[in-house]
PDB file of N, CA and C in Angstrom:
ATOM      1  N   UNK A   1     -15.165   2.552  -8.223  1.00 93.00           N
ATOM      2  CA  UNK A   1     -13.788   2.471  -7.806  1.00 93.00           C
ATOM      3  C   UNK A   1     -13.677   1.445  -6.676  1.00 93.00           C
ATOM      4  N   UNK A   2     -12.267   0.742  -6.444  1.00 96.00           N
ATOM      5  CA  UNK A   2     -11.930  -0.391  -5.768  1.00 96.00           C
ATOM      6  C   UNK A   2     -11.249   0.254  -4.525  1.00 96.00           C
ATOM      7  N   UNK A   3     -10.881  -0.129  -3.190  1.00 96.00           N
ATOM      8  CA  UNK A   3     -10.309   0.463  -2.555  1.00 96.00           C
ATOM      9  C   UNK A   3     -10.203  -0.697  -1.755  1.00 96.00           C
ATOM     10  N   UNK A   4      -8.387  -0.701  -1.342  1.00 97.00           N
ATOM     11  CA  UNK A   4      -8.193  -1.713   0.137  1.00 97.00           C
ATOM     12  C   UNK A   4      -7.423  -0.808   0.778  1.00 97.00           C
ATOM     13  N   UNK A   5      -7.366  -0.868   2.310  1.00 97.00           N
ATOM     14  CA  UNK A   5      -6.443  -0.539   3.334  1.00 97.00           C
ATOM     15  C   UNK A   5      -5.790  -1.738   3.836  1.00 97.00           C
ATOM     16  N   UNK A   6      -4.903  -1.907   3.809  1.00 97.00           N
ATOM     17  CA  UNK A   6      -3.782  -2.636   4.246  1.00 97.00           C
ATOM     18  C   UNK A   6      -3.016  -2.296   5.392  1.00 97.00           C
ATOM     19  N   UNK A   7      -3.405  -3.127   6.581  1.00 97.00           N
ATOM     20  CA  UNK A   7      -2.887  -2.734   7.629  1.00 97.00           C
ATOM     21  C   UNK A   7      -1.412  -3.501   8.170  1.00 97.00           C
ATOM     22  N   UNK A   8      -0.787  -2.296   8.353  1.00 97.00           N
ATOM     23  CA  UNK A   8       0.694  -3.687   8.456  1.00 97.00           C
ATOM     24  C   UNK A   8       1.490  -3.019   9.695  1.00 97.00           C
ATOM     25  N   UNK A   9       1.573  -4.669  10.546  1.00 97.00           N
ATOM     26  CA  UNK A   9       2.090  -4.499  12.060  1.00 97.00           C
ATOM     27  C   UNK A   9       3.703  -5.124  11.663  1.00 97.00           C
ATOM     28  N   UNK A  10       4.682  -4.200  11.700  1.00 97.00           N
ATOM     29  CA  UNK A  10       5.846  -4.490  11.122  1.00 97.00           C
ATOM     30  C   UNK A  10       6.479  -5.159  12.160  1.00 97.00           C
ATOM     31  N   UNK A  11       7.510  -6.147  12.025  1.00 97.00           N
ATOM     32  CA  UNK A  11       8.672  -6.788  12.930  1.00 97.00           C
ATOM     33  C   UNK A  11       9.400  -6.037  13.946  1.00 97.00           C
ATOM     34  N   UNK A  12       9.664  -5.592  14.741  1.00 95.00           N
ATOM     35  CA  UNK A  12      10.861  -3.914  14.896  1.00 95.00           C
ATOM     36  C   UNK A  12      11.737  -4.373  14.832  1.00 95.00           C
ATOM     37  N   UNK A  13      12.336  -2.832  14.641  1.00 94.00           N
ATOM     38  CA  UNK A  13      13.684  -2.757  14.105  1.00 94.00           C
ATOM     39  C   UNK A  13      13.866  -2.830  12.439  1.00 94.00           C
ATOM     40  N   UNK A  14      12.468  -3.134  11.765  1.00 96.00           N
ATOM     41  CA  UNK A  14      12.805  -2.773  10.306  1.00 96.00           C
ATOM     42  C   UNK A  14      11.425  -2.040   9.394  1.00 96.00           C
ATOM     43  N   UNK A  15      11.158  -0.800  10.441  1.00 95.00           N
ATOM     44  CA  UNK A  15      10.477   0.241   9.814  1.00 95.00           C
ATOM     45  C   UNK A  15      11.448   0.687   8.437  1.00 95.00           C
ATOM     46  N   UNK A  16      12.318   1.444   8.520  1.00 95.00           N
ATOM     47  CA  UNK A  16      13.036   1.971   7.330  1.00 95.00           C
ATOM     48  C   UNK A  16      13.394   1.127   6.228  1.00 95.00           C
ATOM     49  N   UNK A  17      13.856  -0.202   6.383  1.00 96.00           N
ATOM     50  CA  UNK A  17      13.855  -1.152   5.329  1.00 96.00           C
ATOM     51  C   UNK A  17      12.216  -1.703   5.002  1.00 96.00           C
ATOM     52  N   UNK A  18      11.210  -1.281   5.210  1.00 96.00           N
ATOM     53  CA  UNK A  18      10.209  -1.359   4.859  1.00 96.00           C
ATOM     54  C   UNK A  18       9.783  -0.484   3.741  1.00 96.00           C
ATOM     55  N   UNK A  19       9.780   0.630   4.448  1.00 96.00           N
ATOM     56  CA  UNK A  19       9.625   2.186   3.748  1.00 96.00           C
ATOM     57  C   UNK A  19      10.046   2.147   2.508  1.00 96.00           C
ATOM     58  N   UNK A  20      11.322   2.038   2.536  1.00 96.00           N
ATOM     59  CA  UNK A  20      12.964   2.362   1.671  1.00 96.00           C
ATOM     60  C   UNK A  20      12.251   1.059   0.164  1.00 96.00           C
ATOM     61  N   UNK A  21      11.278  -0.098   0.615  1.00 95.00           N
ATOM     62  CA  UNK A  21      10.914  -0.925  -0.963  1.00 95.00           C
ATOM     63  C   UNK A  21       9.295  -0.280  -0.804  1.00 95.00           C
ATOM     64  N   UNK A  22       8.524   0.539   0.250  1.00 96.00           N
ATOM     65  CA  UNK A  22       7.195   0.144  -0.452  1.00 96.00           C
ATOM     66  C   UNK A  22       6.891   1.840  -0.427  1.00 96.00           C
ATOM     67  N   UNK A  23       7.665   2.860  -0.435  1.00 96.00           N
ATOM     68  CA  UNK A  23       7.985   4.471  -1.163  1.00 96.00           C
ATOM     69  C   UNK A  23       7.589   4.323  -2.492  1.00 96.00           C
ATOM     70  N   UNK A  24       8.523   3.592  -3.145  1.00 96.00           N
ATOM     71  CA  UNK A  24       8.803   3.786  -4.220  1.00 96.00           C
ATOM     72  C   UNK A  24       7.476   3.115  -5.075  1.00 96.00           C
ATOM     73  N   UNK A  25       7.786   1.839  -4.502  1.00 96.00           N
ATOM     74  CA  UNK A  25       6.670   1.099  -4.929  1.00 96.00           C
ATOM     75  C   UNK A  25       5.124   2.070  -5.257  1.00 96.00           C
ATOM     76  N   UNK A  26       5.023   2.042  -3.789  1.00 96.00           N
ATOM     77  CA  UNK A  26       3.648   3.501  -4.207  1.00 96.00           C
ATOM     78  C   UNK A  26       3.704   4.461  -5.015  1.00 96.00           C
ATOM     79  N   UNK A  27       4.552   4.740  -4.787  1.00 96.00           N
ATOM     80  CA  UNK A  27       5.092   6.077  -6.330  1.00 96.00           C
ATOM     81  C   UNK A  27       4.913   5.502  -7.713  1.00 96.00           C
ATOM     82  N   UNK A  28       5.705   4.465  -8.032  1.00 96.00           N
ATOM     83  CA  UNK A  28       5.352   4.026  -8.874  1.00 96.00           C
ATOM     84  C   UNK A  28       4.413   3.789  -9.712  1.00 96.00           C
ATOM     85  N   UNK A  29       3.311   3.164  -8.491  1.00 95.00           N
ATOM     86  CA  UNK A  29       1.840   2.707  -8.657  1.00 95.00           C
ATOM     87  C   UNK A  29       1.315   3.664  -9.551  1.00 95.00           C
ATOM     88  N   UNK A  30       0.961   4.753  -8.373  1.00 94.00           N
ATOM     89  CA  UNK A  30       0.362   5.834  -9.059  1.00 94.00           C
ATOM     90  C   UNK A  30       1.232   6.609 -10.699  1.00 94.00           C
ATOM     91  N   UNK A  31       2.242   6.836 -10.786  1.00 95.00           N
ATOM     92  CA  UNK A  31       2.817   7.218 -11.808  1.00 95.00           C
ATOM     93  C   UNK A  31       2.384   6.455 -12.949  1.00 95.00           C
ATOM     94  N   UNK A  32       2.901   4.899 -13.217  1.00 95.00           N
ATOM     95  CA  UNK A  32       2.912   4.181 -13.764  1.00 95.00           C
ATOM     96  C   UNK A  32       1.843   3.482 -14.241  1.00 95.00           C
ATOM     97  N   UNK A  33       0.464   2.921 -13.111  1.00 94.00           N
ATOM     98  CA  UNK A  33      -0.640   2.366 -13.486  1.00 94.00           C
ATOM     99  C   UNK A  33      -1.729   3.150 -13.939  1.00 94.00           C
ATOM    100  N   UNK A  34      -2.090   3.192 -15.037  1.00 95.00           N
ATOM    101  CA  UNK A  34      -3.324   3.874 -15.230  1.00 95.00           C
ATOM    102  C   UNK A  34      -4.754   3.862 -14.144  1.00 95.00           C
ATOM    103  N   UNK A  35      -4.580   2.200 -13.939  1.00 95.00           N
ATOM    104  CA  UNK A  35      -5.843   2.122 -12.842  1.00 95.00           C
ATOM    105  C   UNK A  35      -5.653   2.129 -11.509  1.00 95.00           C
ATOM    106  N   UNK A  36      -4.602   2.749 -11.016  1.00 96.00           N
ATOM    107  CA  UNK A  36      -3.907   3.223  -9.773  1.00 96.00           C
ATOM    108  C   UNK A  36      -4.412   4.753  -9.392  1.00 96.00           C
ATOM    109  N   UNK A  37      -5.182   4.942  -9.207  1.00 94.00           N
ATOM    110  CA  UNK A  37      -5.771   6.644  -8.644  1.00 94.00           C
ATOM    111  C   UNK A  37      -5.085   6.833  -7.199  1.00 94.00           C
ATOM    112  N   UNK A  38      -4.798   5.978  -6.691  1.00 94.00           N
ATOM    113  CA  UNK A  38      -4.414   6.661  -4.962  1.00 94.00           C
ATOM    114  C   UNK A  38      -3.664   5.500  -4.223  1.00 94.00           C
ATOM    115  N   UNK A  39      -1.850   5.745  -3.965  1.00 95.00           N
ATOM    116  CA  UNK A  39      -1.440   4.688  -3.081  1.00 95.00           C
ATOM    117  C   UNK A  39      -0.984   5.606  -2.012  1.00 95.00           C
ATOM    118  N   UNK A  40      -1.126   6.005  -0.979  1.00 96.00           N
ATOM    119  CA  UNK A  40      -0.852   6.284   0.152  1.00 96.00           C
ATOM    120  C   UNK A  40      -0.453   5.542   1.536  1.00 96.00           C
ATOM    121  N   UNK A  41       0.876   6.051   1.793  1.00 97.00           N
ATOM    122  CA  UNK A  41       1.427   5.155   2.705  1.00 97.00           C
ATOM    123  C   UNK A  41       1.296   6.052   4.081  1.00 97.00           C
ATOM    124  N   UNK A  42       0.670   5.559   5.079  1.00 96.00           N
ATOM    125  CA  UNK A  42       0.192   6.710   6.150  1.00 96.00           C
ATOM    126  C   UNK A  42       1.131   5.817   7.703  1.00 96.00           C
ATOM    127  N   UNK A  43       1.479   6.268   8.691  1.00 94.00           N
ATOM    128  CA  UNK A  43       2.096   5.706   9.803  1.00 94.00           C
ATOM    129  C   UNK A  43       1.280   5.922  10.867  1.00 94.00           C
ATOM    130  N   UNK A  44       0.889   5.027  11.595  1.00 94.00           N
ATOM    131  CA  UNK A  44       0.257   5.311  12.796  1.00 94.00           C
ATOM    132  C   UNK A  44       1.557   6.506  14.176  1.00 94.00           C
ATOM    133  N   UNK A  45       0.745   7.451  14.473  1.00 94.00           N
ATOM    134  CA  UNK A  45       1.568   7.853  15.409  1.00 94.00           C
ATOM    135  C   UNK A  45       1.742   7.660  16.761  1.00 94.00           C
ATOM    136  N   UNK A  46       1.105   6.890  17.335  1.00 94.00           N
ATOM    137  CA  UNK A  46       1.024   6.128  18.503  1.00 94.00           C
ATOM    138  C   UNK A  46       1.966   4.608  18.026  1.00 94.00           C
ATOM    139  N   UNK A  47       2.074   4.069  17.269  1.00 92.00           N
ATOM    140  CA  UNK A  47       2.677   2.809  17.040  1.00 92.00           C
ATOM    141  C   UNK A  47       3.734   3.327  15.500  1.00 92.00           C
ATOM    142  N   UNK A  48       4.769   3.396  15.502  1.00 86.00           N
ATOM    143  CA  UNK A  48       5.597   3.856  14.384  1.00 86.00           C
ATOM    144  C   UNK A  48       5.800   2.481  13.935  1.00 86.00           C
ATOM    145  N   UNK A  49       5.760   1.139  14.662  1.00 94.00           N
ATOM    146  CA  UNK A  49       5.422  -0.049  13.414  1.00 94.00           C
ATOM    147  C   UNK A  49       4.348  -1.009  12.741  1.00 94.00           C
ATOM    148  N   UNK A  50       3.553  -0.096  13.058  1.00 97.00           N
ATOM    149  CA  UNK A  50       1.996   0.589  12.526  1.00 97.00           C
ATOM    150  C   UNK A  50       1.815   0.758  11.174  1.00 97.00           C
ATOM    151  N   UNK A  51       1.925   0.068   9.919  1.00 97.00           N
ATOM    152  CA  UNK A  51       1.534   1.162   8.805  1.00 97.00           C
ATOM    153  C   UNK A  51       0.464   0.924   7.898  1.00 97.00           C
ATOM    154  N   UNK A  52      -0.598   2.154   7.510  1.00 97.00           N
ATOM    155  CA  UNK A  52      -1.598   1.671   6.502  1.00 97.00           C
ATOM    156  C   UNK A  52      -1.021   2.331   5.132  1.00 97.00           C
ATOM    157  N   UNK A  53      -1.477   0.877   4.240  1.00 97.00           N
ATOM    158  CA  UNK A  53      -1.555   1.407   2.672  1.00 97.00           C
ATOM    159  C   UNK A  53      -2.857   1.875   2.294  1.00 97.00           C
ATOM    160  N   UNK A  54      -3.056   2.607   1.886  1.00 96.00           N
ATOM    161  CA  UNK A  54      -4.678   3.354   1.912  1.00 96.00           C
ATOM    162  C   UNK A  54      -4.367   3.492  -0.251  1.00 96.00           C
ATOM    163  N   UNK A  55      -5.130   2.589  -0.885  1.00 96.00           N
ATOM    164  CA  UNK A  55      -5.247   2.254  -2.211  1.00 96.00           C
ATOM    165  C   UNK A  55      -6.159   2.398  -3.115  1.00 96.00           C
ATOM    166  N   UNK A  56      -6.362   3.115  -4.134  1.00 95.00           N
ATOM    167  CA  UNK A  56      -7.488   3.241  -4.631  1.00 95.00           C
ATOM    168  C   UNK A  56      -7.120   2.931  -6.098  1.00 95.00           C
ATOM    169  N   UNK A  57      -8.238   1.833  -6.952  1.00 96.00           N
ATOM    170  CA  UNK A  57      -7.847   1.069  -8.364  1.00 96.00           C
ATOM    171  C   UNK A  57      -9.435   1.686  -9.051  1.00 96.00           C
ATOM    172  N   UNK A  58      -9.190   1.400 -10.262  1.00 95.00           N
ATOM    173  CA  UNK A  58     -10.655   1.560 -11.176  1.00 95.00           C
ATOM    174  C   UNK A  58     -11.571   0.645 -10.812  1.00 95.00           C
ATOM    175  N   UNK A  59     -11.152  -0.435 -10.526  1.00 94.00           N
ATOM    176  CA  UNK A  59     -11.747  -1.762  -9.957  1.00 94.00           C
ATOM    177  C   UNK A  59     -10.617  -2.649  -9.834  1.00 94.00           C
ATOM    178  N   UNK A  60     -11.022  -4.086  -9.520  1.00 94.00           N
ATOM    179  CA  UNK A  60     -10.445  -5.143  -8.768  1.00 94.00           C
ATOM    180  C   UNK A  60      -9.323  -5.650 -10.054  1.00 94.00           C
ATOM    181  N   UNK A  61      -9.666  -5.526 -11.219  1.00 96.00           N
ATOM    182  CA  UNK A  61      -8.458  -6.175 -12.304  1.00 96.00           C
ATOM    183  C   UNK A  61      -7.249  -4.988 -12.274  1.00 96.00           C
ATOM    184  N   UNK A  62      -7.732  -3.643 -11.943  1.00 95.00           N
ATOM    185  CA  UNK A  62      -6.738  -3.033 -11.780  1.00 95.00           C
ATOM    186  C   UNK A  62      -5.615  -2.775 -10.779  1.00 95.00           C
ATOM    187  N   UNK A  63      -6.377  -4.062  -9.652  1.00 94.00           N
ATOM    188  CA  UNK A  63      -5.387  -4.171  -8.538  1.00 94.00           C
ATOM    189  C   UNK A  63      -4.310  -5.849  -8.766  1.00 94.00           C
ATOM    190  N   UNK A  64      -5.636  -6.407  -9.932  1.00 94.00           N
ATOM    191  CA  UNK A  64      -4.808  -7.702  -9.923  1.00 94.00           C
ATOM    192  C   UNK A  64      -3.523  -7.619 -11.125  1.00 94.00           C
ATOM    193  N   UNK A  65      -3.572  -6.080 -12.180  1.00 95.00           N
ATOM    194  CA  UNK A  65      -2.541  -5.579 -12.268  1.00 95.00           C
ATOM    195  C   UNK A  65      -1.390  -5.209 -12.032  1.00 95.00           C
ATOM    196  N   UNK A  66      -1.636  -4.366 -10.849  1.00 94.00           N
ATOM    197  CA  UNK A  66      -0.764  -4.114 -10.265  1.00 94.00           C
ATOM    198  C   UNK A  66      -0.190  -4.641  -9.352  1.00 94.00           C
ATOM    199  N   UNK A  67      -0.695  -5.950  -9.028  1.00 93.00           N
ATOM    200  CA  UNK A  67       0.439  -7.313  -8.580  1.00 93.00           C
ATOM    201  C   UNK A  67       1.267  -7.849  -9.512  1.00 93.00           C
ATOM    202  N   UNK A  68       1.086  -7.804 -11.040  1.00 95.00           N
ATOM    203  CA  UNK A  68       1.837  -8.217 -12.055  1.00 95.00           C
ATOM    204  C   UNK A  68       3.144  -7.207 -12.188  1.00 95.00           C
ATOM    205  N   UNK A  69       2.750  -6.241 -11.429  1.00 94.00           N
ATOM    206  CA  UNK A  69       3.856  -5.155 -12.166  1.00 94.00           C
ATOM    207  C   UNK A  69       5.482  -5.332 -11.020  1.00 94.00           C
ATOM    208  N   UNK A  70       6.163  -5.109 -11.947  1.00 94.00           N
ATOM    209  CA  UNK A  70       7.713  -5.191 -11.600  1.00 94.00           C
ATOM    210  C   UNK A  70       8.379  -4.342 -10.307  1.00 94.00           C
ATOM    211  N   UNK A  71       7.641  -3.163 -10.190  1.00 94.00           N
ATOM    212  CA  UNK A  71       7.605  -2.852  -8.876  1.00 94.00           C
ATOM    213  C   UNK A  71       7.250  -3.367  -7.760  1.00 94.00           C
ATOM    214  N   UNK A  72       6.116  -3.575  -8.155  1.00 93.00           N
ATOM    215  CA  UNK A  72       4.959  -4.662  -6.974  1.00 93.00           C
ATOM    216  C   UNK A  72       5.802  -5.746  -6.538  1.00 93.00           C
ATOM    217  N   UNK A  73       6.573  -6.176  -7.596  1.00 95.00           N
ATOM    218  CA  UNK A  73       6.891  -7.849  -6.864  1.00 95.00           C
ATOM    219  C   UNK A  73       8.451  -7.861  -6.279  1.00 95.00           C
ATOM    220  N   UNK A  74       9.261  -6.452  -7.091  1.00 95.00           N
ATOM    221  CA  UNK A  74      10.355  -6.186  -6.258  1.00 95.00           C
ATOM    222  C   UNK A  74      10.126  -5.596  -4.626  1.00 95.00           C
ATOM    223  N   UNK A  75       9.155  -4.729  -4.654  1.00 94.00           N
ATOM    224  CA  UNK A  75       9.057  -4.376  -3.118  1.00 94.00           C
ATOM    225  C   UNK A  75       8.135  -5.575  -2.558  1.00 94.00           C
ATOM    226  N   UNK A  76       7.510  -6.653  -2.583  1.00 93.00           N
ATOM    227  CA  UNK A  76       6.929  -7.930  -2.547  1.00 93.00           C
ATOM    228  C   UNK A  76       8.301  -8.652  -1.477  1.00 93.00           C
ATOM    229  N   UNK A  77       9.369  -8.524  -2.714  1.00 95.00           N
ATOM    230  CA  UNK A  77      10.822  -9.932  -2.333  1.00 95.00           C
ATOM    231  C   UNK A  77      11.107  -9.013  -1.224  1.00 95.00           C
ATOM    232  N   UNK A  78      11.155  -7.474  -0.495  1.00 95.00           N
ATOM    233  CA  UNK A  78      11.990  -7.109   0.033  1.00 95.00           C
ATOM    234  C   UNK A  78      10.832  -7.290   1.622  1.00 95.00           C
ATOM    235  N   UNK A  79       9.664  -6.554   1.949  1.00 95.00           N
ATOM    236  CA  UNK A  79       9.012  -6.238   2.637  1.00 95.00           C
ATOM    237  C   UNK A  79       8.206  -7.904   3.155  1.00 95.00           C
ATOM    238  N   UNK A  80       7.624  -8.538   2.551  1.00 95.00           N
ATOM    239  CA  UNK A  80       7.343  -9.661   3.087  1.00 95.00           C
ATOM    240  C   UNK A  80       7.678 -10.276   3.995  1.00 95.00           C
ATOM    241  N   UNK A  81       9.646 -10.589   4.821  1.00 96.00           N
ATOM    242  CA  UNK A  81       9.774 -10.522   6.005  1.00 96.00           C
ATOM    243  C   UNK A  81       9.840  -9.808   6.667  1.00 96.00           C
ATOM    244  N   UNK A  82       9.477  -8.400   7.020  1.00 97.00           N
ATOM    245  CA  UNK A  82       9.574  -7.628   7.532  1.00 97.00           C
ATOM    246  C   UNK A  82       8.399  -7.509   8.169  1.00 97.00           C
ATOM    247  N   UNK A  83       7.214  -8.408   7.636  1.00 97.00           N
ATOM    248  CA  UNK A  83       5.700  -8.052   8.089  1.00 97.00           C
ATOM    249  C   UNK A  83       5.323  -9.203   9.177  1.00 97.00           C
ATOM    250  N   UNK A  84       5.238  -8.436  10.839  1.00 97.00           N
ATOM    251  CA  UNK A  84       4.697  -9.459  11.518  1.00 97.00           C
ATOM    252  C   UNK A  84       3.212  -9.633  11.627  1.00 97.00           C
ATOM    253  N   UNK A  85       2.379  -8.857  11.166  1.00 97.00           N
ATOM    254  CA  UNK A  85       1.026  -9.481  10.800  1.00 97.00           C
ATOM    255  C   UNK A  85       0.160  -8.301   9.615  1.00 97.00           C
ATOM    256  N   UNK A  86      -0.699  -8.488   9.163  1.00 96.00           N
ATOM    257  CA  UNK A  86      -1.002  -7.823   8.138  1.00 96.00           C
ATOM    258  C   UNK A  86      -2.630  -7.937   7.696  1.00 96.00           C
ATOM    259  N   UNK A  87      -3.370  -6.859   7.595  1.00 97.00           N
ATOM    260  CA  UNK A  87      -4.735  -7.286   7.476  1.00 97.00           C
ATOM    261  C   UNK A  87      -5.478  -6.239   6.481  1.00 97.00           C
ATOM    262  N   UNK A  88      -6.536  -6.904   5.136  1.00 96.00           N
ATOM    263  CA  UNK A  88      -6.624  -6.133   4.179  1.00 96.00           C
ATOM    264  C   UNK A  88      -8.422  -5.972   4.650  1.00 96.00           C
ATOM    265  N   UNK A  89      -8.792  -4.375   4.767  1.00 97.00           N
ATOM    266  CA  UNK A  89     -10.137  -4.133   4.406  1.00 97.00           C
ATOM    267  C   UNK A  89     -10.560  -3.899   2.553  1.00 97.00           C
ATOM    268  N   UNK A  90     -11.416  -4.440   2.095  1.00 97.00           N
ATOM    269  CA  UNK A  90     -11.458  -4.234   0.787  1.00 97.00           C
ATOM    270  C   UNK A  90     -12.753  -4.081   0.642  1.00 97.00           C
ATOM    271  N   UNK A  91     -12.621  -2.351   0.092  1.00 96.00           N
ATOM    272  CA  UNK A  91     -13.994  -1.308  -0.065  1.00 96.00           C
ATOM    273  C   UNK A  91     -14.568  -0.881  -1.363  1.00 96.00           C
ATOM    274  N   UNK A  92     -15.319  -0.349  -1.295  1.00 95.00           N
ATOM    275  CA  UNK A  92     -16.265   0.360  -2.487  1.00 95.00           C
ATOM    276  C   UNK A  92     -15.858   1.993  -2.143  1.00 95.00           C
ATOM    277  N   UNK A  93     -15.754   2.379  -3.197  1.00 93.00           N
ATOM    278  CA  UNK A  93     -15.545   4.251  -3.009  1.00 93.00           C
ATOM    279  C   UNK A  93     -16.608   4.736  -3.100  1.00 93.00           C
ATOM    280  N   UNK A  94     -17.296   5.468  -2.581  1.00 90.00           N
ATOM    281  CA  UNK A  94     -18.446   6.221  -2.924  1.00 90.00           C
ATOM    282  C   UNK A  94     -18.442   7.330  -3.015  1.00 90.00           C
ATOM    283  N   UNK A  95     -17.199   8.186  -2.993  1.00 88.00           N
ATOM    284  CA  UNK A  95     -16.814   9.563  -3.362  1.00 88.00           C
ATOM    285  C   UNK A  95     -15.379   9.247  -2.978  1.00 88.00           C
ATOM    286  N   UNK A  96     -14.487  10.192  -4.229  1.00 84.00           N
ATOM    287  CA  UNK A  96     -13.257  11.091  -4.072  1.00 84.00           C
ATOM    288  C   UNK A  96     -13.550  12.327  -4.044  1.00 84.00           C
ATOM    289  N   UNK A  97     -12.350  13.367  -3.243  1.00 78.00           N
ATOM    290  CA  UNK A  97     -12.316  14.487  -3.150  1.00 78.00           C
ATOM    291  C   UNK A  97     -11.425  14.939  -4.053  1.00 78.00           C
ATOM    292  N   UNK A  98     -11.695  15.848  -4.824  1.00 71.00           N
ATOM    293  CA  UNK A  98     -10.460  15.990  -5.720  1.00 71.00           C
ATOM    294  C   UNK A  98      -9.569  17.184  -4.976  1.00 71.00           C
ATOM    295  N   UNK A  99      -8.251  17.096  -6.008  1.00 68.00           N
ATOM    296  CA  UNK A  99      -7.341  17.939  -5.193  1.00 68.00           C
ATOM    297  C   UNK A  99      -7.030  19.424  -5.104  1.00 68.00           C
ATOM    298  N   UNK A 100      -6.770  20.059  -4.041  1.00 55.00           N
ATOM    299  CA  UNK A 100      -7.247  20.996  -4.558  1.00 55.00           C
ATOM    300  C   UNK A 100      -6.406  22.635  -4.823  1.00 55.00           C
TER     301      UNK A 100
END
């Protein structure tokens, strides 16, 4: 399994118009992509314009998927100015916990 965290230091003043395209988006992910196992959108609580995407794919074509997909590139047009800096760790899984 593929995994990135995506760290995103938002503009202020547009936490909620962030949220409001990359909710759904994550929802989506997981609903929609087969090779989408885990999009989690987490907020730092010390910094509320703070946010990690915490992502988990079958592997790397299943993330270059889910840049093709129609969700992805609508919350893409909306969130992109909203991001004043942004930084991707990109991991290996070596265990999931399943749910329980």
């Amino acid at each position: 399994m593929y995994c990135i965290i995506v760290q995103t230091r938002l503009k202020p003043g547009t936490r909620e118009r962030f949220l409001e395209a990359m909710l759904p988006n994550a929802e989506a992910s997981v609903r929609e992509e087969p090779g989408c196992h885990a999009f989690d959108v987490i907020e730092d609580r010390d910094e509320p314009d703070l946010i990690h995407l915490y992502e988990i794919y079958t592997d790397q074509q299943a993330l270059v998927a889910h840049k093709e997909t129609s969700h992805y590139k609508e919350s893409r047009a909306i969130v992109n100015e909203l991001i004043a800096e942004q930084k991707v760790i990109r991991a290996d899984v070596l265990a999931m916990n399943p749910e329980r």
